[in-house]
Amino acid sequence: MMMQTRNNLLSISVLLLFTFCSKTERLPVIDYKFENAVVKTGGDKLIVSTGKVERVWKMTDAGLRTVSFRDYKNGEIPTVQPEGIEADWAYFGLIDGNTKGKLISLKAKKSNDENFTSDHIEIVAEFNYPQVESAVKYVIWAYPDAPGIRTQLYIKGKADKYLSKPGLKKREDVQFDLVSGMKKNDYAAGAFAERCITTTLQSETSVQFHAKGLEMKKQYKLGFTWWDFSGKGIVQDVRITSVDGETNMKVVSSAKLPDFKNSRKKYETIIVDLPSEALMDGTCRIFFDRLKGDKAQVSEIFIYEKGDREIEVTNGTLERLDEIRADKPLGYSLVGYLDCGEPIQGEKRMATGRVDYLPVNTAGTQRTYMGYYNDTQHRNKPDTPILKEKVTVEDVDKVEKVNWTNMVRIDKDGKGVMMVKESHKCVNQYGVETGEFLIDHSGLRNTGTSLFPYEISADEYKWCWASWSILYAGGQDECELALKQFDRLRYPVDPNRDIYVQANTWGSGHGREASKELNVLRELESQADLGIDIQQIDDGWQNKQWTLRKDWYPDGWANVVAKSNETGVKIGLWAAAMPVTYESLKWNYDNAGFLTYKLDFASLGNHSNMEKLIGKIRKFVAYTDHKVRVNWDLTENAPRFGYFWAREYGCIYLENRKPDKPENVVYIPHLVLRDIWHVSKYTNINKFQTSIQNIEKTNRRVSDAYLHNHPYAVAIGLVGTPLFFQETQYYSDEARNQIRPLLATYKNYREEMYDSYVFPLGDEPNNGNWTGFQWVNPSGNTGYLMIFRELNNSESKKEIAIRFFKNKTIELTNIETGEIRSDTINEKGELKFELEQPASFKFLRYEVAK
């Protein structure tokens, strides 16, 4: 007993507080171990190891700076001496290389973040910066046997006092302040145009802007796009005035907007001269005046400047800006842009600080940038993939900046490092101060704090976006595996909470009516027959106070709970993320035991909103003793959750795919398959809900789903967390007889599948390829394969490269039929498959000979 007490005291002793000046060269002595993870200090070095990788920081006058990062098996990544970087972190203009800090404390302990992540060592270093009355808390997570390390910065202090300009650096681009107009997104138009066109500013009289950042002596052209999608006969003028209104010039007279409804006309772009006479103070007013129709409206406005001045335009997606630049008038450059209907604009795209740094030697390396799109409502076409990748191979001769990516990989000869932003950044949604990756001769920097100066508190620490640094060796396969392994530790899968097949009442197109009690009771019986685990009740059950509608549920949830108990199908619930209260969530859980919560319409355009929502959900999940899971929605372009943030609370609701309308979300099998194939490349796809739709009900004018069979559509969804986004009662008896055995077979093996890592195989789905997925468990030689021969594919046989195995004998079991065959994986890693019919698939279990 005395020895056990002594060990407990030793564990507690690593929490000792040390206060001293950072100029002291030695760090306090720490030597703490949990499983294979170790943290220790030696002189001025902090050494953190997971048992697989080790990262070393050096104490400086400004904080802690990484000096080495190594893989025990494959060695240290080549490093450089940094220029002007004294600490891994910075808040520009407040805490940087010139700001002296004092170490207040250094702690290490075992943690699991209150059961929201896997067990790990948490190291906390706290620094005070007296000259700016601010402090930093630097948190390191070391998961045992992880291929990487997670870091996160927390800041508090008096930023407003010491930072004179909240923007921190001067904007060069033209800014457009809205004077009058309401923002709107026309979802129906999304089937025919990109979001930058379907989002508009509207007014019954005049949409007005105040453009700033211009010069009277320069020449400019004004551009804008507009569209009368609903055919309202809109006619309008465009005027430019000086700020005082004394100069008033009409640049477009009585223009009729392109009429899509009646004439099928697409939107148009107009470019006109911007009168210099109106720029007396370097600003002007821009008016879009209604003459006829129900409103004035405009989709985009932008300004070109004569000359070749290249500047950073802070609004708009990079892809759209590239298009606007490509269409520029000869001799002009783009200097300003506004997507009129988007709520998040310019000042949100200026990095306030640095959250991570690695002294990587980039000479002779290849850099690969990878990012995912949100707004999946409007990414349902062959030319709108969900993944973007860009490779650069030239030596870095100036700073390489990329602000659209979730992650970067720096590789030389198949060995390298990855850095991931744990944030809600998407390719087409910068989010809240998510920053950029910067690569130069000093190494790799990850910027973006999530905090603007006015959000920093003097009384409490506020969190910044976290960062993952991951090492790998062995090329693409090992790179993807290392990322997935770290992702699984950060966002673990609990078989008791995270493995389920779910259906949702919204997806058949009947709207709120589908959430009525009688319909829900029918659905519970239908889903029990098919083998579905959870029925999620979508929008419609609630009143304005977020309590249950008594006209639809006169007995409360009692009848639904009784039917759930009778059928064995559990229940889940939809809610709007921001207005739903903790009390409402708690009441519904207490009275019905809902297990999954789809939270929609989140508004996370600032740090405060993120903090409030995550705090509410964290409190609620803890209240249920972690029994409930949250499905975050990223179908819109608003800053919501992204792909690498907040998955400790549940999984990501990836996309709406409906049977009939609106046309931009109609279910198209090969596009759903492609989305899943892309997402599975750099994430753990079983943390994403993957759609299954009733192909018999799908709009044949838009989709070829009817040319496939039901098992094929279901098999696509089995790759992730399967979601029947529909009312299943509308399946025919023939369909049910096809689906039921496939689901039963899948459920026999799914726990082992969830314990594996999923990788895309074959070619990218395009409706004519051989494609598929492989489930890999690195600790063994067994796994699963799902192989698809797409609809327009004419080859009945195909050799497909299998991940991680070459020159091996493999035994394949068709787990639907029981058929077994042995084959050899060749020296290229390829294995031959045969499917007699297009639009068919095979579901296989494999065992590779040792």
CSV table of C-alpha atoms in Angstrom, one decimal, residues 185 187 195 373-380 386 426 428-429 506 574 598-602 631-643 652-658 664-665 689 691 723 725:
chain,number,residue,atom,x,y,z
A,185,ASN,CA,-29.2,32.5,-51.4
A,187,TYR,CA,-31.2,27.3,-53.5
A,195,ARG,CA,-22.9,29.7,-55.3
A,373,TYR,CA,-14.9,21.7,-50.0
A,374,ASN,CA,-18.0,22.3,-48.0
A,375,ASP,CA,-21.3,23.6,-49.5
A,376,THR,CA,-22.0,20.1,-50.8
A,377,GLN,CA,-25.5,21.3,-51.7
A,378,HIS,CA,-23.8,22.8,-54.7
A,379,ARG,CA,-21.1,20.3,-55.5
A,380,ASN,CA,-23.1,17.6,-57.2
A,386,ILE,CA,-15.1,17.6,-53.1
A,426,CYS,CA,-12.6,24.4,-46.3
A,428,ASN,CA,-14.2,27.4,-50.4
A,429,GLN,CA,-14.7,28.7,-46.9
A,506,TRP,CA,-36.2,14.6,-44.3
A,574,TRP,CA,-32.7,17.1,-35.6
A,598,LYS,CA,-28.2,16.3,-36.2
A,599,LEU,CA,-27.4,19.9,-35.6
A,600,ASP,CA,-28.1,22.1,-38.6
A,601,PHE,CA,-27.8,25.8,-39.5
A,602,ALA,CA,-24.9,26.6,-37.3
A,631,ASN,CA,-24.0,14.8,-36.5
A,632,TRP,CA,-22.5,18.1,-37.7
A,633,ASP,CA,-23.7,19.5,-41.0
A,634,LEU,CA,-21.4,21.1,-43.6
A,635,THR,CA,-23.8,21.1,-46.6
A,636,GLU,CA,-23.8,24.9,-46.8
A,637,ASN,CA,-21.0,27.4,-47.4
A,638,ALA,CA,-21.4,29.2,-44.1
A,639,PRO,CA,-18.5,28.7,-41.7
A,640,ARG,CA,-19.6,25.5,-39.8
A,641,PHE,CA,-17.5,22.5,-38.9
A,642,GLY,CA,-15.3,21.4,-41.7
A,643,TYR,CA,-13.6,18.0,-41.9
A,652,ILE,CA,-20.0,14.7,-40.1
A,653,TYR,CA,-23.2,14.8,-42.0
A,654,LEU,CA,-21.6,15.1,-45.5
A,655,GLU,CA,-24.3,15.9,-48.0
A,656,ASN,CA,-28.0,16.1,-48.9
A,657,ARG,CA,-28.8,13.7,-51.7
A,658,LYS,CA,-32.6,13.7,-52.4
A,664,ASN,CA,-28.8,20.4,-57.5
A,665,VAL,CA,-29.0,17.8,-54.7
A,689,GLN,CA,-22.4,9.9,-42.8
A,691,SER,CA,-25.9,8.8,-48.2
A,723,LEU,CA,-27.3,7.1,-43.8
A,725,PHE,CA,-31.6,9.8,-46.2
